[in-house]
Coordinates of C-alpha atoms and ligand atoms in Angstrom, one line a residue:
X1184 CA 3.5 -19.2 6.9
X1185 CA 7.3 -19.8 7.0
X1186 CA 9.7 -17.9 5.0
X1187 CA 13.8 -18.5 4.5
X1188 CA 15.9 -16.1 3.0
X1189 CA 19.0 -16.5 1.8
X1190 CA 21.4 -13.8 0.5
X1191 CA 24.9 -11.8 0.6
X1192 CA 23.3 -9.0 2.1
X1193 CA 21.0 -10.7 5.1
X1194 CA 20.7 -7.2 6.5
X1195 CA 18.6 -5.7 3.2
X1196 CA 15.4 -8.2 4.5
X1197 CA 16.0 -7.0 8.5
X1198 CA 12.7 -4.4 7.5
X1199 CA 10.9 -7.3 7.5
X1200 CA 11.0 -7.3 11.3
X1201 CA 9.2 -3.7 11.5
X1202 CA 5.5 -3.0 11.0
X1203 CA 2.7 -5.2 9.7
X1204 CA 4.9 -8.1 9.3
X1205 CA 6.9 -7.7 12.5
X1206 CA 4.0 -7.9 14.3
X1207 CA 2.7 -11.0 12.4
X1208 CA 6.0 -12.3 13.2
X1209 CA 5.7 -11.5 17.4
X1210 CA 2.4 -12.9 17.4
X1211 CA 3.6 -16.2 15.5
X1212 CA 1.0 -16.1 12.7
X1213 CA 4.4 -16.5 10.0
X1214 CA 8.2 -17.6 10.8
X1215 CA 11.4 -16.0 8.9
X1216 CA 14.8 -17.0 9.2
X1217 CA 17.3 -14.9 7.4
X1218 CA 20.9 -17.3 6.1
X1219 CA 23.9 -15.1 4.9
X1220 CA 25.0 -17.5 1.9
X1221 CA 29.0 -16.5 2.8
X1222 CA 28.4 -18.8 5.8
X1223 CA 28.5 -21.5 3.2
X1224 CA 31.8 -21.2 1.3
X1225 CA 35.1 -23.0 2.9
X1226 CA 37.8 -20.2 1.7
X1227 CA 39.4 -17.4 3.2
X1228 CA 37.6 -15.3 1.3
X1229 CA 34.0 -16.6 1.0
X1230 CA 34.3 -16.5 -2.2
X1231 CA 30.1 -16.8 -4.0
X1232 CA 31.0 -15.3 -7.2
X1233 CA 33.2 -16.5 -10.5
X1234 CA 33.5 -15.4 -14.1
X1235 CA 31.2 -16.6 -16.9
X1236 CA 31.8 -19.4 -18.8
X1237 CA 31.1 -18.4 -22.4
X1238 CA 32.8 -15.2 -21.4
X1239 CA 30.7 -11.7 -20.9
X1240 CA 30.8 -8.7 -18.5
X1241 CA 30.1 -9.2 -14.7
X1242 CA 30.4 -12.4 -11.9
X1243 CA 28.0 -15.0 -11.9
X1244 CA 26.9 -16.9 -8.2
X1245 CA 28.9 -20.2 -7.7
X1246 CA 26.3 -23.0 -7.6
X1247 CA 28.1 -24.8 -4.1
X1248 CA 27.1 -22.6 -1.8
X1249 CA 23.8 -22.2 -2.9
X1250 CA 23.4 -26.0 -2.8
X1251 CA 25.0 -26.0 0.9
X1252 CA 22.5 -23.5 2.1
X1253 CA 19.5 -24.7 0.5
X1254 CA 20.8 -28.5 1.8
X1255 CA 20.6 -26.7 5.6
X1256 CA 17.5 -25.6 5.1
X1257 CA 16.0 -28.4 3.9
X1258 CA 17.8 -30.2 6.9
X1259 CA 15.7 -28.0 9.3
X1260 CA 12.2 -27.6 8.4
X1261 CA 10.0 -25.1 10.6
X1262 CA 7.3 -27.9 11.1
X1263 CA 7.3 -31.5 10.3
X1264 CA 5.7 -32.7 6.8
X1265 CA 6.1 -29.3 4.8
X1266 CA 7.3 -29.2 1.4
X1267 CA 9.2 -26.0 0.9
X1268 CA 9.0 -23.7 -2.8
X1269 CA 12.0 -22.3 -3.8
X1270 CA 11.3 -18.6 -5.2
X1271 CA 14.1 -17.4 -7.2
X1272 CA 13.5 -13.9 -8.3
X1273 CA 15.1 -12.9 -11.8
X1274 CA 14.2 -10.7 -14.3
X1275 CA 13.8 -13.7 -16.9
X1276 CA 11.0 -14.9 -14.2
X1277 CA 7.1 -14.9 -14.6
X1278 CA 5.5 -11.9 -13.5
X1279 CA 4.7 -11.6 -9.5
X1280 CA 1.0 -10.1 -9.3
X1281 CA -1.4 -9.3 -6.9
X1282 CA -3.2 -13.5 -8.3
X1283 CA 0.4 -14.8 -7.5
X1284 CA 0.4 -12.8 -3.8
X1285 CA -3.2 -14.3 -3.5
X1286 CA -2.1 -18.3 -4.5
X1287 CA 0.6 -18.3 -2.1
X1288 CA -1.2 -16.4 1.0
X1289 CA -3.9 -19.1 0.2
X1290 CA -1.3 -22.2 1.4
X1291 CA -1.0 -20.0 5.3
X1292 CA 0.1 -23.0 7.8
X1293 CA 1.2 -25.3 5.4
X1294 CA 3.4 -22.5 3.3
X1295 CA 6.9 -22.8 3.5
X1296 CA 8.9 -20.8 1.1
X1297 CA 12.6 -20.3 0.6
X1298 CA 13.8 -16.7 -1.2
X1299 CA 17.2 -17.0 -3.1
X1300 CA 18.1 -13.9 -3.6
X1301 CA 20.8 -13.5 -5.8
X1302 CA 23.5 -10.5 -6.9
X1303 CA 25.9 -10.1 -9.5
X1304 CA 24.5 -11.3 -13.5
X1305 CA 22.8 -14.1 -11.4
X1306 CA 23.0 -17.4 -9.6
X1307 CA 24.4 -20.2 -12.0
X1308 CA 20.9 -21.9 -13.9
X1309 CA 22.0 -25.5 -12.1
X1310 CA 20.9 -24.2 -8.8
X1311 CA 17.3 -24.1 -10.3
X1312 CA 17.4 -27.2 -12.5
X1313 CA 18.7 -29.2 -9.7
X1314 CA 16.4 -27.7 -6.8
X1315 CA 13.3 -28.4 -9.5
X1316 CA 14.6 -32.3 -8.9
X1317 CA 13.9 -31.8 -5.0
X1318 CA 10.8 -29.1 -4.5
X1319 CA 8.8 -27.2 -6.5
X1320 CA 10.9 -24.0 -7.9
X1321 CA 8.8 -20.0 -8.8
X1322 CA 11.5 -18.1 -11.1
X1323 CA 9.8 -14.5 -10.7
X1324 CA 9.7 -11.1 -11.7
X1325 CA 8.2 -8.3 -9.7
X1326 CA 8.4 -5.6 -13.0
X1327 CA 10.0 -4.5 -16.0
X1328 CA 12.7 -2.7 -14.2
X1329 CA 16.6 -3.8 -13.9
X1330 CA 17.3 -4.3 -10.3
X1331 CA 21.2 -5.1 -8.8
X1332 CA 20.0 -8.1 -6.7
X1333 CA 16.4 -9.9 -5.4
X1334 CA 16.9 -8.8 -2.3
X1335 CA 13.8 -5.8 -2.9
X1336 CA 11.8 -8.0 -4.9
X1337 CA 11.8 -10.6 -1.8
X1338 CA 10.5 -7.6 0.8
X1339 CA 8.1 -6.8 -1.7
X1340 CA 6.8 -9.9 -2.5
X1341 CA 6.8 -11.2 1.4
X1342 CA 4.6 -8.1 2.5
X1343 CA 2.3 -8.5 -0.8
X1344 CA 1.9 -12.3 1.0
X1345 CA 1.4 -11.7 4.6
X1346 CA -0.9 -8.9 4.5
X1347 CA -3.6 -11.4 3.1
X1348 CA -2.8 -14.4 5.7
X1349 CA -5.5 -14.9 8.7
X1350 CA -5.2 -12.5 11.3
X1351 CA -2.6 -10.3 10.0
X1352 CA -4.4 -7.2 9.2
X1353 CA -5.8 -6.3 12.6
X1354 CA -10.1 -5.4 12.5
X1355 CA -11.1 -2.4 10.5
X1356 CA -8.3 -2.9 8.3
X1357 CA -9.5 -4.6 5.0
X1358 CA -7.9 -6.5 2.3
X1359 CA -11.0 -6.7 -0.1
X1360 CA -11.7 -3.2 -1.4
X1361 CA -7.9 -2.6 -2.4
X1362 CA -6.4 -1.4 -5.8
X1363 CA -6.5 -4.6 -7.7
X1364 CA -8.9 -6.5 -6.0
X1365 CA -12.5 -4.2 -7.2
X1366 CA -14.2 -5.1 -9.6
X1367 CA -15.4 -8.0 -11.5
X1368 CA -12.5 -8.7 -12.9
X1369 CA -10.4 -8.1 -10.1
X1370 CA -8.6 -4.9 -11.6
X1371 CA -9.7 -1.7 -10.5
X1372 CA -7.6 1.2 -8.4
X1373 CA -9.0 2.9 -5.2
X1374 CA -10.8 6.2 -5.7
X1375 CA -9.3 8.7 -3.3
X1376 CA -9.4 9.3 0.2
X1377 CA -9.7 11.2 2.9
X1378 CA -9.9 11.7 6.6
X1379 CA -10.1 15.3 8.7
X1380 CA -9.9 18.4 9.0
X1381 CA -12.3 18.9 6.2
X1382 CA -11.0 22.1 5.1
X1383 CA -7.6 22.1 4.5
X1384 CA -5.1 24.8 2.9
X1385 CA -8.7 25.8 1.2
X1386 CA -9.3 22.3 0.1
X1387 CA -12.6 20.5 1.2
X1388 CA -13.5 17.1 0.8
X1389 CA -16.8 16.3 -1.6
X1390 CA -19.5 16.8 0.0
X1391 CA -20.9 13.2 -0.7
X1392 CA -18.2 11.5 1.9
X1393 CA -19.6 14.1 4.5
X1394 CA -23.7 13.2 3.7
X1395 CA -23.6 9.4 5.7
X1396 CA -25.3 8.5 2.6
X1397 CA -23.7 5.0 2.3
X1398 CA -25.7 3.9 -0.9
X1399 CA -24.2 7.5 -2.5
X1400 CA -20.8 6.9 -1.1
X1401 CA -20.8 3.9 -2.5
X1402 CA -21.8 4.6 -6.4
X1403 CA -19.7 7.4 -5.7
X1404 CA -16.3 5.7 -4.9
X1405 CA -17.2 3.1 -7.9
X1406 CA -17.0 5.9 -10.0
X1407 CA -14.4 7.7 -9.2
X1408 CA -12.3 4.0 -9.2
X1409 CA -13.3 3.7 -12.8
X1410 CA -12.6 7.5 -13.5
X1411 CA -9.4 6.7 -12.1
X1412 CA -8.3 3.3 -13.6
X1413 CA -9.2 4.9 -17.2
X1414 CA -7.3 8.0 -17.0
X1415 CA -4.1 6.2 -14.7
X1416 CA -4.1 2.7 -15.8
X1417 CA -6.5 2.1 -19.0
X1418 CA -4.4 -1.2 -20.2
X1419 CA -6.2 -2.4 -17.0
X1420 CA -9.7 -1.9 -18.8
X1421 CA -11.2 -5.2 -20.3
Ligands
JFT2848 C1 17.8 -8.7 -10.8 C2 15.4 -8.3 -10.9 C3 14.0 -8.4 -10.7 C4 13.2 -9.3 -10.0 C5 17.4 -11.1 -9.4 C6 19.9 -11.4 -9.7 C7 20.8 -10.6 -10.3 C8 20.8 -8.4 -11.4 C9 20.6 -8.5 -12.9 C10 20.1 -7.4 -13.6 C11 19.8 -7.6 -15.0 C12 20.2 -8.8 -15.6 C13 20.9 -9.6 -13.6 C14 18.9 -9.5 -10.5 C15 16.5 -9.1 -10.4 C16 13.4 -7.3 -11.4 C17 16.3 -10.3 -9.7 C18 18.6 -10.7 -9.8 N1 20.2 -9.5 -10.7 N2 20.7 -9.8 -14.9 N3 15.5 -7.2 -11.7 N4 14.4 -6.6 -12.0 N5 12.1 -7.1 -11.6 N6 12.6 -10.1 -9.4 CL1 20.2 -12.9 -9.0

């Protein structure tokens, strides 16, 4: 898996090189190159950012350096015969879900995807119409919340990704009994947990997760998931 990001703030993604997927990246299982769009403006000023036509508050991202950057990119692709997607988070976009994390972790060697990250009230909509003429184009949403930029919404949605590709979660470490992936349906949140001592500030832990009795553990933790989802999420309930 190959991931460009491009952005004002280049820095905001440099988390991406710690933990699960910095160690994905130093064993080669997904690429990321981070582009700082300023490198792609010709003034003194690297200027990205102009008033709205139409008028209204707030800056709006010049299309030119988006369409230099995403031209370099293109000009330099991290494997031969891979077809990038553009992923534009915006708050107008499609919802981002765990099915969406599971779609793109599924394309693994052959996935290439380029994050625009934007600022400001956006990047002008000709960036998108124009890259929809070159490579398939994701305008997403990770939640109904107002964010300042995509730059969070691409570290989210990069570690929802790699966590499912091949080989990234190391042995004992399991992506298929996770909140949102239980269940029939695929929508059910993890029961609690808990590890030692097993007394603690005069709590205990039940005394079913102490027995070894797998079967009971099992029809327990089902339980307590459903318990759960009904009294924390119950829009997730069929
Ligand atoms: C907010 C965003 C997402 C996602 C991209 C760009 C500019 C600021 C803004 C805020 C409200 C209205 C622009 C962004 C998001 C989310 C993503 C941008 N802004 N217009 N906010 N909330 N869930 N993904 Cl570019």
């Amino acid at each position: 898996m190959f991931y460009d990001i491009v952005s004002i703030f280049p820095e905001y993604l440099e988390p991406l090189k710690l933990s699960l997927v910095g160690k994905a990246l130093d064993d080669g299982l997904i690429g990321l190159r981070l582009w700082q769009l300023r490198d792609f403006t010709h003034d003194r000023h690297r200027t990205v950012d102009d008033t709205p036509y139409g008028g209204g508050p707030g800056m709006v991202m010049k299309p030119e350096p988006w369409g230099e950057a995403l031209d370099a990119i293109l000009a330099a692709p991290p494997a031969p015969g891979l077809t990038p997607t553009l992923v534009v988070p915006t708050p107008n976009g499609r919802r981002f879900t765990q099915r969406t994390a599971e779609e793109w972790s599924a394309r693994a060697e052959q996935g290439w995807f380029i994050f625009a990250c934007g600022r400001y009230e956006g990047i002008d909509s000709r960036v998108s119409e124009w890259a929809r003429g070159v490579m398939p184009v994701e305008e997403v949403s990770i939640g109904d919340y107002v964010l300042p930029g995509g730059e969070s919404a691409v570290l989210v949605m990069i570690e929802a990704v790699s966590r499912l590709l091949p080989g990234v979660l190391g042995n004992g470490e399991s992506v298929t009994d996770d909140s949102f992936s239980i269940g029939e349906d695929g929508t059910l949140l993890e029961g609690p947990v808990f590890t030692k001592p097993p007394e603690w500030r005069g709590l205990t832990v039940p005394e079913i997760l102490v027995s070894g009795h797998h079967g009971n553990i099992r029809r327990w933790r089902r339980e307590e998931a459903e318990l759960r989802t009904q009294r924390m999420r119950p829009d997730l309930r069929p």
